Every structure is written in structure tokens, then in C-alpha cells.
Amino acid sequence: DTAVSQTPKYLVTQMGNDKSIKCEQNLGHDTMYWYKQDSKKFLKIMFSYNNKELIINETVPNRFSPKSPDKAHLNLHINSLELGDSAVYFCASSQDIPPSTVNTEAFFGQGTRLTVV
Amino acid sequence: QQPVQSPQAVILREGEDAVINCSSSKALYSVHWYRQKHGEAPVFLMILLKGGEQKGHEKISASFNEKKQQSSLYLTASQLSYSGTYFCGTESPGAQKLVFGQGTRLTINP
């Protein structure tokens, strides 16, 4: 069983389209995250949720909207896609939310490679 | 602000040792280390929670110098499986998030 699973793994779409990436974790964790990794491998947090509540909302365009229907799911919807949105998006989960404890180890999904053309 | 890792890249022969440094301009509450192999997800290595804390398992260990706001990852007698990009993630007090360094690419050759 995959601990953190994302769909789709690859997403190629045209500028201006709206797309969603889904994430599910079966670890029973309370906290979930979205990270963006750009072409230079820079890994940056976008959002974090704890028990379905938004905790971290980094300065991202408001075209990005996360939704957490329950603790096990955190989806990312992106409106009006732009060329600069091309990146790998990682979902992750941890038992606790920072401040760090031994239970803030993050488990990452396999990533969704988004290409906007 | 993003922590700075050094070196940016290192190439070793199997069995050699490596040290990867992570330095922050901010006070730190914790440091996390992850390894990412090409085309895969980052995988957790360890968390260091206290100044001066050292952790390790087998041949990978790390230290955290809270006063200097830096951490180092030590890989001894490197194996081919250690190849990948290593990221430190730093957490400042009250931040509730990790900020990752730019990564250090480690290549181990036979």
C-alpha cells in the first residue's frame, strides 16, 4: 500500500486551463502539505493543513487553492495555468505539525510533474 | 530566508567520506535532513531538535550547532546507494514550517 499517493503523476496542459491534483494518505496523519519543486530543484512549501484546517499559506498566486475534505485528503486546484507553474508538485504528510517533534517526519508522495505549454 | 548548503555538489568514490553543511541566517528550532534520488520523492533521514544534538544510524549521522545556526550531515564509508540530492530543512521558532536549502548533489562512483 502506498503511504502518500498523488494523481496524476504527469500532467501536460495548455496555458489558461484549470487543473486539479489529488492527494491521499493512509498513514492516519493529522497534517498534510503541498510543496513545489522547480527546475532548479528548489523545494518550497505552499500550504499546510492540520486536521483539515489551513495552517500555512505561503505567498502563492491565489490561482492556487487547496481543499481538504477530510484528514486523509488534500487536493490542489490551479486556475488559469501559466508557463511559470510548470514544476513538480509534492504532497506530503506528517503525524504532527511543527513545532518539530519526532513525529514531524514528512512522508512525500511520488510527485506530479506539471508541464504547461 | 533559505538556508545555504555547501558544497553544491560532490563526487566520491565508494568508501570515501563526505560532509554536507547547512547554514542559516536565522535562529533555528530544528533541522531536518532529506535525501532525494533522481525522479523520486524526498525521503526523510533525521530530525535534530536541540542545539548540540547529534544523531545517526549506521554510517549517516548529523550534528546541530544551535549557536552557529548550522548543521552538518556526515556520510562515512559511502555506498553507491547514498547517491542523490541531500536537502536540509530548517525551522525557525514559531514558523511552523520548513525552509529547504538548495540541495547538495552527491555522486558515488564505484
mmCIF file of C-alpha atoms in Angstrom:
data_model
loop_
_atom_site.group_PDB
_atom_site.id
_atom_site.type_symbol
_atom_site.label_atom_id
_atom_site.label_comp_id
_atom_site.label_asym_id
_atom_site.label_seq_id
_atom_site.Cartn_x
_atom_site.Cartn_y
_atom_site.Cartn_z
ATOM 1 C CA ASP A 1 0.000 0.000 0.000
ATOM 2 C CA THR A 2 1.330 3.406 -0.958
ATOM 3 C CA ALA A 3 1.505 5.678 2.089
ATOM 4 C CA VAL A 4 1.029 9.001 0.247
ATOM 5 C CA SER A 5 -0.369 8.795 -3.252
ATOM 6 C CA GLN A 6 -0.873 11.563 -5.781
ATOM 7 C CA THR A 7 -2.729 11.575 -9.053
ATOM 8 C CA PRO A 8 -1.920 12.168 -11.779
ATOM 9 C CA LYS A 9 1.812 11.510 -11.942
ATOM 10 C CA TYR A 10 2.177 13.562 -15.121
ATOM 11 C CA LEU A 11 0.021 16.441 -16.280
ATOM 12 C CA VAL A 12 0.507 18.302 -19.561
ATOM 13 C CA THR A 13 -1.897 21.123 -20.233
ATOM 14 C CA GLN A 14 -2.277 24.362 -22.124
ATOM 15 C CA MET A 15 -1.974 27.830 -20.691
ATOM 16 C CA GLY A 16 -5.206 29.145 -19.308
ATOM 17 C CA ASN A 17 -6.630 25.763 -18.363
ATOM 18 C CA ASP A 18 -7.768 24.750 -14.873
ATOM 19 C CA LYS A 19 -6.441 21.532 -13.372
ATOM 20 C CA SER A 20 -6.509 19.589 -10.100
ATOM 21 C CA ILE A 21 -4.039 17.291 -8.384
ATOM 22 C CA LYS A 22 -5.323 14.841 -5.814
ATOM 23 C CA CYS A 23 -3.503 13.519 -2.776
ATOM 24 C CA GLU A 24 -4.415 10.817 -0.293
ATOM 25 C CA GLN A 25 -2.527 9.429 2.676
ATOM 26 C CA ASN A 26 -3.307 6.194 4.517
ATOM 27 C CA LEU A 27 -0.929 6.775 7.424
ATOM 28 C CA GLY A 28 -3.515 8.267 9.741
ATOM 29 C CA HIS A 29 -1.563 11.531 9.884
ATOM 30 C CA ASP A 30 -3.112 14.799 11.016
ATOM 31 C CA THR A 31 -1.009 17.130 8.866
ATOM 32 C CA MET A 32 -0.693 17.398 5.102
ATOM 33 C CA TYR A 33 1.362 19.675 2.866
ATOM 34 C CA TRP A 34 1.830 20.825 -0.692
ATOM 35 C CA TYR A 35 5.355 21.583 -1.869
ATOM 36 C CA LYS A 36 6.551 22.905 -5.218
ATOM 37 C CA GLN A 37 9.907 21.868 -6.670
ATOM 38 C CA ASP A 38 11.102 23.968 -9.573
ATOM 39 C CA SER A 39 13.546 23.102 -12.348
ATOM 40 C CA LYS A 40 16.483 24.040 -10.108
ATOM 41 C CA LYS A 41 15.289 21.515 -7.519
ATOM 42 C CA PHE A 42 14.329 24.247 -5.072
ATOM 43 C CA LEU A 43 11.705 22.726 -2.747
ATOM 44 C CA LYS A 44 9.273 25.264 -1.312
ATOM 45 C CA ILE A 45 6.236 24.851 0.904
ATOM 46 C CA MET A 46 2.957 26.140 -0.484
ATOM 47 C CA PHE A 47 0.330 25.070 2.034
ATOM 48 C CA SER A 48 -0.082 23.001 5.157
ATOM 49 C CA TYR A 49 -3.229 21.686 6.785
ATOM 50 C CA ASN A 50 -3.754 20.230 10.219
ATOM 51 C CA ASN A 51 -6.987 18.372 10.888
ATOM 52 C CA LYS A 52 -8.495 19.989 7.792
ATOM 53 C CA GLU A 53 -7.564 23.489 8.949
ATOM 54 C CA LEU A 54 -5.277 25.685 6.883
ATOM 55 C CA ILE A 55 -2.128 26.465 8.855
ATOM 56 C CA ILE A 56 0.425 27.693 6.337
ATOM 57 C CA ASN A 57 -0.454 29.646 3.206
ATOM 58 C CA GLU A 58 2.730 30.888 1.612
ATOM 59 C CA THR A 59 2.766 33.721 -0.863
ATOM 60 C CA VAL A 60 1.469 31.852 -3.856
ATOM 61 C CA PRO A 61 -0.850 33.242 -6.526
ATOM 62 C CA ASN A 62 -4.476 32.920 -5.450
ATOM 63 C CA ARG A 63 -4.960 30.856 -8.593
ATOM 64 C CA PHE A 64 -3.797 28.001 -6.344
ATOM 65 C CA SER A 65 -6.470 26.741 -3.980
ATOM 66 C CA PRO A 66 -6.062 23.761 -1.678
ATOM 67 C CA LYS A 67 -9.013 21.789 -0.387
ATOM 68 C CA SER A 68 -9.024 19.254 2.418
ATOM 69 C CA PRO A 69 -12.322 17.336 2.515
ATOM 70 C CA ASP A 70 -11.011 15.155 5.349
ATOM 71 C CA LYS A 71 -7.759 14.460 7.174
ATOM 72 C CA ALA A 72 -6.667 11.875 4.643
ATOM 73 C CA HIS A 73 -7.055 14.032 1.549
ATOM 74 C CA LEU A 74 -5.562 17.292 0.355
ATOM 75 C CA ASN A 75 -6.239 18.365 -3.191
ATOM 76 C CA LEU A 76 -4.725 21.241 -5.125
ATOM 77 C CA HIS A 77 -6.701 23.142 -7.722
ATOM 78 C CA ILE A 78 -4.970 25.532 -10.083
ATOM 79 C CA ASN A 79 -6.845 28.067 -12.195
ATOM 80 C CA SER A 80 -5.678 29.830 -15.345
ATOM 81 C CA LEU A 81 -2.429 27.922 -15.617
ATOM 82 C CA GLU A 82 0.685 29.825 -16.664
ATOM 83 C CA LEU A 83 4.008 28.696 -18.127
ATOM 84 C CA GLY A 84 5.727 29.503 -14.821
ATOM 85 C CA ASP A 85 3.548 26.987 -12.990
ATOM 86 C CA SER A 86 5.476 24.155 -14.637
ATOM 87 C CA ALA A 87 7.152 22.223 -11.821
ATOM 88 C CA VAL A 88 6.901 19.061 -9.777
ATOM 89 C CA TYR A 89 4.290 19.303 -7.033
ATOM 90 C CA PHE A 90 4.725 17.090 -3.989
ATOM 91 C CA CYS A 91 2.127 16.223 -1.440
ATOM 92 C CA ALA A 92 3.393 15.155 1.976
ATOM 93 C CA SER A 93 2.036 14.223 5.380
ATOM 94 C CA SER A 94 3.263 14.032 8.962
ATOM 95 C CA GLN A 95 1.710 12.961 12.233
ATOM 96 C CA ASP A 96 2.277 16.295 13.944
ATOM 97 C CA ILE A 97 2.548 19.835 12.723
ATOM 98 C CA PRO A 98 5.625 21.900 13.536
ATOM 99 C CA PRO A 99 7.000 22.940 16.025
ATOM 100 C CA SER A 100 9.006 19.869 15.246
ATOM 101 C CA THR A 101 8.878 16.736 17.281
ATOM 102 C CA VAL A 102 9.942 13.208 16.461
ATOM 103 C CA ASN A 103 6.519 12.965 14.814
ATOM 104 C CA THR A 104 7.028 15.714 12.248
ATOM 105 C CA GLU A 105 8.907 13.425 9.870
ATOM 106 C CA ALA A 106 7.286 14.066 6.496
ATOM 107 C CA PHE A 107 6.334 11.329 4.066
ATOM 108 C CA PHE A 108 6.227 12.520 0.473
ATOM 109 C CA GLY A 109 4.123 11.335 -2.416
ATOM 110 C CA GLN A 110 5.796 10.455 -5.697
ATOM 111 C CA GLY A 111 5.130 13.897 -7.149
ATOM 112 C CA THR A 112 3.094 15.288 -10.029
ATOM 113 C CA ARG A 113 5.091 16.714 -12.898
ATOM 114 C CA LEU A 114 3.042 19.578 -14.304
ATOM 115 C CA THR A 115 4.004 20.931 -17.714
ATOM 116 C CA VAL A 116 2.191 23.969 -19.057
ATOM 117 C CA VAL A 117 2.544 24.550 -22.799
ATOM 118 C CA GLN B 1 15.175 33.051 4.121
ATOM 119 C CA GLN B 2 16.587 29.920 2.573
ATOM 120 C CA PRO B 3 19.443 28.113 4.372
ATOM 121 C CA VAL B 4 22.649 27.731 2.392
ATOM 122 C CA GLN B 5 24.105 24.303 1.767
ATOM 123 C CA SER B 6 27.686 23.569 0.873
ATOM 124 C CA PRO B 7 29.092 22.124 -1.206
ATOM 125 C CA GLN B 8 26.584 22.311 -4.051
ATOM 126 C CA ALA B 9 27.876 19.071 -5.489
ATOM 127 C CA VAL B 10 30.394 16.416 -4.549
ATOM 128 C CA ILE B 11 31.717 13.350 -6.337
ATOM 129 C CA LEU B 12 33.198 10.495 -4.338
ATOM 130 C CA ARG B 13 34.463 7.019 -4.846
ATOM 131 C CA GLU B 14 32.724 4.251 -2.965
ATOM 132 C CA GLY B 15 34.089 4.024 0.562
ATOM 133 C CA GLU B 16 35.030 7.697 0.880
ATOM 134 C CA ASP B 17 33.552 10.116 3.399
ATOM 135 C CA ALA B 18 31.525 13.278 2.825
ATOM 136 C CA VAL B 19 30.321 16.217 4.884
ATOM 137 C CA ILE B 20 27.411 18.411 3.851
ATOM 138 C CA ASN B 21 26.865 21.687 5.650
ATOM 139 C CA CYS B 22 23.697 23.697 6.164
ATOM 140 C CA SER B 23 23.867 27.250 7.435
ATOM 141 C CA SER B 24 21.054 29.638 8.323
ATOM 142 C CA SER B 25 20.960 33.383 8.921
ATOM 143 C CA LYS B 26 18.051 32.852 11.332
ATOM 144 C CA ALA B 27 17.788 31.287 14.766
ATOM 145 C CA LEU B 28 16.818 27.649 14.426
ATOM 146 C CA TYR B 29 14.424 25.440 16.336
ATOM 147 C CA SER B 30 15.154 22.297 14.367
ATOM 148 C CA VAL B 31 16.928 20.934 11.326
ATOM 149 C CA HIS B 32 15.624 18.128 9.116
ATOM 150 C CA TRP B 33 17.614 16.167 6.552
ATOM 151 C CA TYR B 34 16.141 14.502 3.466
ATOM 152 C CA ARG B 35 17.596 12.625 0.514
ATOM 153 C CA GLN B 36 16.054 12.672 -2.944
ATOM 154 C CA LYS B 37 17.064 10.311 -5.704
ATOM 155 C CA HIS B 38 16.566 11.361 -9.300
ATOM 156 C CA GLY B 39 12.902 11.296 -10.300
ATOM 157 C CA GLU B 40 11.776 10.225 -6.846
ATOM 158 C CA ALA B 41 10.281 11.792 -3.742
ATOM 159 C CA PRO B 42 12.413 13.172 -0.906
ATOM 160 C CA VAL B 43 12.936 10.610 1.848
ATOM 161 C CA PHE B 44 13.383 11.542 5.490
ATOM 162 C CA LEU B 45 16.771 10.873 7.097
ATOM 163 C CA MET B 46 16.635 12.547 10.502
ATOM 164 C CA ILE B 47 15.463 15.442 12.670
ATOM 165 C CA LEU B 48 17.724 17.345 15.038
ATOM 166 C CA LEU B 49 15.758 19.109 17.713
ATOM 167 C CA LYS B 50 18.243 20.551 20.174
ATOM 168 C CA GLY B 51 21.351 22.555 19.945
ATOM 169 C CA GLY B 52 24.334 20.280 20.032
ATOM 170 C CA GLU B 53 22.245 17.243 19.274
ATOM 171 C CA GLN B 54 23.870 14.555 17.239
ATOM 172 C CA LYS B 55 22.029 11.754 15.591
ATOM 173 C CA GLY B 56 22.885 8.934 13.338
ATOM 174 C CA HIS B 57 22.259 5.482 12.171
ATOM 175 C CA GLU B 58 24.826 3.224 10.612
ATOM 176 C CA LYS B 59 27.111 5.423 8.554
ATOM 177 C CA ILE B 60 24.965 8.553 8.268
ATOM 178 C CA SER B 61 24.962 10.985 11.152
ATOM 179 C CA ALA B 62 24.351 14.668 11.733
ATOM 180 C CA SER B 63 25.073 17.416 14.205
ATOM 181 C CA PHE B 64 23.273 20.641 15.059
ATOM 182 C CA ASN B 65 25.080 23.685 16.400
ATOM 183 C CA GLU B 66 22.305 25.959 17.577
ATOM 184 C CA LYS B 67 24.584 28.883 18.400
ATOM 185 C CA LYS B 68 26.195 28.861 14.984
ATOM 186 C CA GLN B 69 22.812 28.254 13.354
ATOM 187 C CA GLN B 70 24.161 25.402 11.329
ATOM 188 C CA SER B 71 24.011 21.657 10.884
ATOM 189 C CA SER B 72 26.262 19.138 9.214
ATOM 190 C CA LEU B 73 25.477 15.754 7.707
ATOM 191 C CA TYR B 74 28.242 13.144 7.790
ATOM 192 C CA LEU B 75 28.349 10.179 5.439
ATOM 193 C CA THR B 76 31.119 7.713 6.166
ATOM 194 C CA ALA B 77 32.353 4.848 4.004
ATOM 195 C CA SER B 78 29.875 5.911 1.336
ATOM 196 C CA GLN B 79 27.942 3.331 -0.627
ATOM 197 C CA LEU B 80 26.549 3.554 -4.141
ATOM 198 C CA SER B 81 23.059 3.789 -2.649
ATOM 199 C CA TYR B 82 23.962 7.092 -0.967
ATOM 200 C CA SER B 83 23.884 8.897 -4.314
ATOM 201 C CA GLY B 84 21.227 11.565 -4.584
ATOM 202 C CA THR B 85 20.489 15.145 -3.645
ATOM 203 C CA TYR B 86 20.546 15.968 0.048
ATOM 204 C CA PHE B 87 18.359 18.725 1.427
ATOM 205 C CA CYS B 88 18.388 20.338 4.813
ATOM 206 C CA GLY B 89 15.136 21.848 6.010
ATOM 207 C CA THR B 90 15.328 24.420 8.753
ATOM 208 C CA GLU B 91 12.615 25.545 11.109
ATOM 209 C CA SER B 92 12.783 28.844 12.959
ATOM 210 C CA PRO B 93 10.970 29.300 16.289
ATOM 211 C CA GLY B 94 7.279 29.918 15.729
ATOM 212 C CA ALA B 95 7.477 29.388 11.973
ATOM 213 C CA GLN B 96 5.564 26.078 11.816
ATOM 214 C CA LYS B 97 7.196 25.238 8.502
ATOM 215 C CA LEU B 98 10.425 24.016 6.979
ATOM 216 C CA VAL B 99 12.507 26.097 4.623
ATOM 217 C CA PHE B 100 14.718 23.915 2.476
ATOM 218 C CA GLY B 101 18.222 24.600 1.260
ATOM 219 C CA GLN B 102 19.103 24.433 -2.401
ATOM 220 C CA GLY B 103 20.343 20.859 -2.122
ATOM 221 C CA THR B 104 23.709 19.117 -2.403
ATOM 222 C CA ARG B 105 24.107 16.613 -5.185
ATOM 223 C CA LEU B 106 26.162 13.628 -4.083
ATOM 224 C CA THR B 107 27.503 11.201 -6.685
ATOM 225 C CA ILE B 108 29.175 7.982 -5.590
ATOM 226 C CA ASN B 109 31.229 6.172 -8.203
ATOM 227 C CA PRO B 110 32.404 2.551 -7.959
#
